Amino acid sequence: MIMSKIVRFEVPGAPSPSGPYVHALQAAGFIFCAGQGSKDPDTGVEAGLERSGGEVVSYDIHAQARGCFRNLAAVLAAAGSDLSRVVEVNVFLKDMGDFTAMNEVFGEVFGAAQPVRTTIGVADLPGNNFIELRALALAKDANGGTES
């Protein structure tokens, strides 16, 4: 039986978690990332929202998806990995009508080297997020290679 040390990452350059959990942890050669929304870590505001009277009246799913990937990239960087090492992404959408637009941004981010993905329609997400991403990436060992 192989025992693996667990390393937890709390990332100053990413929005604070909305509950009692860390941004990511490393175990068994992988980086397990908690769900990332589109909130800007500096302003605390979700990306791509149009408001009227304090209420969200519309949103730009492209901007929200880019915000999620920005936050995911920050978490991966803090854990010593990056988007090129992502092997799996789970996408949660409040409106499956946003699937095509989300695919466009996903393609921009990953290009031809796309990881496996599952997209799930959900009833709600925390804050004013209309999309959330959760990812699994390969970790790097001390020499910059893949741990195994």
Coordinates of C-alpha atoms in Angstrom, one line a residue:
M1 CA 0.0 0.0 0.0
I2 CA 1.4 3.4 -1.0
M3 CA 0.9 6.2 1.5
S4 CA 0.7 9.7 0.2
K5 CA 1.2 12.9 2.1
I6 CA -1.6 15.4 1.7
V7 CA -0.6 19.1 1.2
R8 CA -3.3 21.8 1.5
F9 CA -3.2 25.1 -0.3
E10 CA -5.0 28.3 0.8
V11 CA -4.3 30.8 -2.1
P12 CA -4.1 34.5 -1.3
G13 CA -4.6 35.3 -5.1
A14 CA -7.9 33.5 -5.3
P15 CA -11.3 34.4 -3.8
S16 CA -11.8 33.1 -0.3
P17 CA -13.6 29.8 0.0
S18 CA -17.3 30.2 0.9
G19 CA -17.1 27.4 3.5
P20 CA -14.7 25.4 5.7
Y21 CA -12.4 24.0 3.0
V22 CA -9.2 24.9 1.2
H23 CA -8.7 26.0 -2.4
A24 CA -6.8 22.8 -3.3
L25 CA -4.9 19.8 -2.0
Q26 CA -2.1 17.7 -3.4
A27 CA -2.1 13.9 -2.9
A28 CA -0.9 10.9 -4.8
G29 CA 0.6 13.0 -7.6
F30 CA -2.5 15.1 -8.2
I31 CA -3.8 18.5 -7.4
F32 CA -7.5 18.4 -6.4
C33 CA -9.1 21.9 -6.9
A34 CA -12.2 23.0 -5.1
G35 CA -14.9 24.6 -7.2
Q36 CA -14.0 28.0 -8.6
G37 CA -16.5 30.7 -9.4
S38 CA -15.9 34.0 -11.2
K39 CA -15.5 36.3 -8.3
D40 CA -12.6 38.7 -8.7
P41 CA -10.3 38.2 -5.7
D42 CA -9.5 42.0 -5.5
T43 CA -13.0 43.4 -5.8
G44 CA -15.1 40.5 -4.5
V45 CA -17.5 40.9 -7.4
E46 CA -18.4 38.1 -9.8
A47 CA -17.5 38.7 -13.4
G48 CA -19.8 39.8 -16.2
L49 CA -22.8 40.9 -14.2
E50 CA -25.3 43.7 -15.1
R51 CA -27.2 45.0 -12.1
S52 CA -30.2 47.2 -11.6
G53 CA -31.3 48.3 -8.1
G54 CA -28.9 45.8 -6.6
E55 CA -30.4 42.8 -8.5
V56 CA -28.6 40.9 -11.2
V57 CA -30.6 41.5 -14.4
S58 CA -28.2 39.8 -16.9
Y59 CA -24.8 38.2 -17.1
D60 CA -22.1 37.4 -19.7
I61 CA -21.3 33.7 -19.5
H62 CA -18.1 34.3 -21.5
A63 CA -16.9 36.7 -18.8
Q64 CA -18.0 34.4 -16.0
A65 CA -16.2 31.4 -17.5
R66 CA -13.0 33.5 -18.0
G67 CA -13.2 34.6 -14.4
C68 CA -13.5 30.9 -13.3
F69 CA -10.5 29.9 -15.3
R70 CA -8.5 32.9 -14.0
N71 CA -9.2 31.7 -10.4
L72 CA -8.5 28.1 -11.3
A73 CA -5.1 29.2 -12.8
A74 CA -4.2 31.1 -9.6
V75 CA -5.0 28.0 -7.5
L76 CA -3.0 25.7 -9.7
A77 CA 0.0 28.1 -9.8
A78 CA 0.0 28.3 -6.0
A79 CA 0.0 24.4 -5.9
G80 CA 2.9 24.3 -8.4
S81 CA 0.9 23.2 -11.4
D82 CA -0.9 25.0 -14.3
L83 CA -3.7 24.7 -16.8
S84 CA -1.6 22.6 -19.2
R85 CA -1.5 19.8 -16.5
V86 CA -5.3 19.6 -16.0
V87 CA -6.6 16.1 -16.7
E88 CA -10.3 16.6 -15.7
V89 CA -12.7 19.4 -15.4
N90 CA -16.3 19.4 -14.0
V91 CA -18.4 22.3 -15.1
F92 CA -21.5 23.3 -13.3
L93 CA -24.0 25.6 -15.2
K94 CA -27.1 27.2 -13.9
D95 CA -28.5 27.4 -17.4
M96 CA -27.6 24.6 -19.9
G97 CA -28.4 27.2 -22.6
D98 CA -24.9 28.5 -21.8
F99 CA -23.3 25.3 -22.9
T100 CA -22.1 26.5 -26.3
A101 CA -20.7 29.8 -25.0
M102 CA -18.9 27.9 -22.2
N103 CA -17.5 25.5 -24.8
E104 CA -16.0 28.5 -26.7
V105 CA -14.1 29.7 -23.6
F106 CA -13.1 26.2 -22.7
G107 CA -11.6 25.9 -26.2
E108 CA -9.8 29.2 -25.8
V109 CA -8.2 28.0 -22.5
F110 CA -7.2 24.5 -23.4
G111 CA -6.9 24.5 -27.2
A112 CA -6.2 21.1 -28.7
A113 CA -4.9 19.6 -25.5
Q114 CA -8.3 19.4 -23.8
P115 CA -8.8 17.4 -20.6
V116 CA -11.8 15.2 -20.1
R117 CA -14.9 17.1 -18.9
T118 CA -18.3 16.6 -17.5
T119 CA -20.9 19.4 -17.6
I120 CA -23.8 19.4 -15.2
G121 CA -26.8 21.6 -15.0
V122 CA -27.6 22.7 -11.5
A123 CA -30.4 24.6 -9.8
D124 CA -28.2 27.2 -8.1
L125 CA -24.6 28.1 -7.3
P126 CA -23.1 30.2 -4.5
G127 CA -23.0 34.0 -4.8
N128 CA -23.9 35.4 -8.2
N129 CA -22.1 32.7 -10.2
F130 CA -23.8 31.2 -13.2
I131 CA -20.9 28.8 -13.7
E132 CA -18.4 27.0 -11.5
L133 CA -15.4 24.8 -12.3
R134 CA -13.8 22.0 -10.4
A135 CA -10.5 20.5 -11.7
L136 CA -8.0 17.7 -11.2
A137 CA -4.4 18.3 -12.4
L138 CA -1.1 16.5 -12.3
A139 CA 1.3 17.7 -9.7
K140 CA 4.9 18.4 -10.4
D141 CA 7.7 16.8 -8.3
A142 CA 10.7 18.8 -7.0
N143 CA 12.4 18.4 -10.4
G144 CA 9.4 19.7 -12.3
G145 CA 8.3 16.3 -13.5
T146 CA 5.1 14.4 -12.8
E147 CA 4.9 12.7 -9.4
S148 CA 3.8 9.1 -9.4

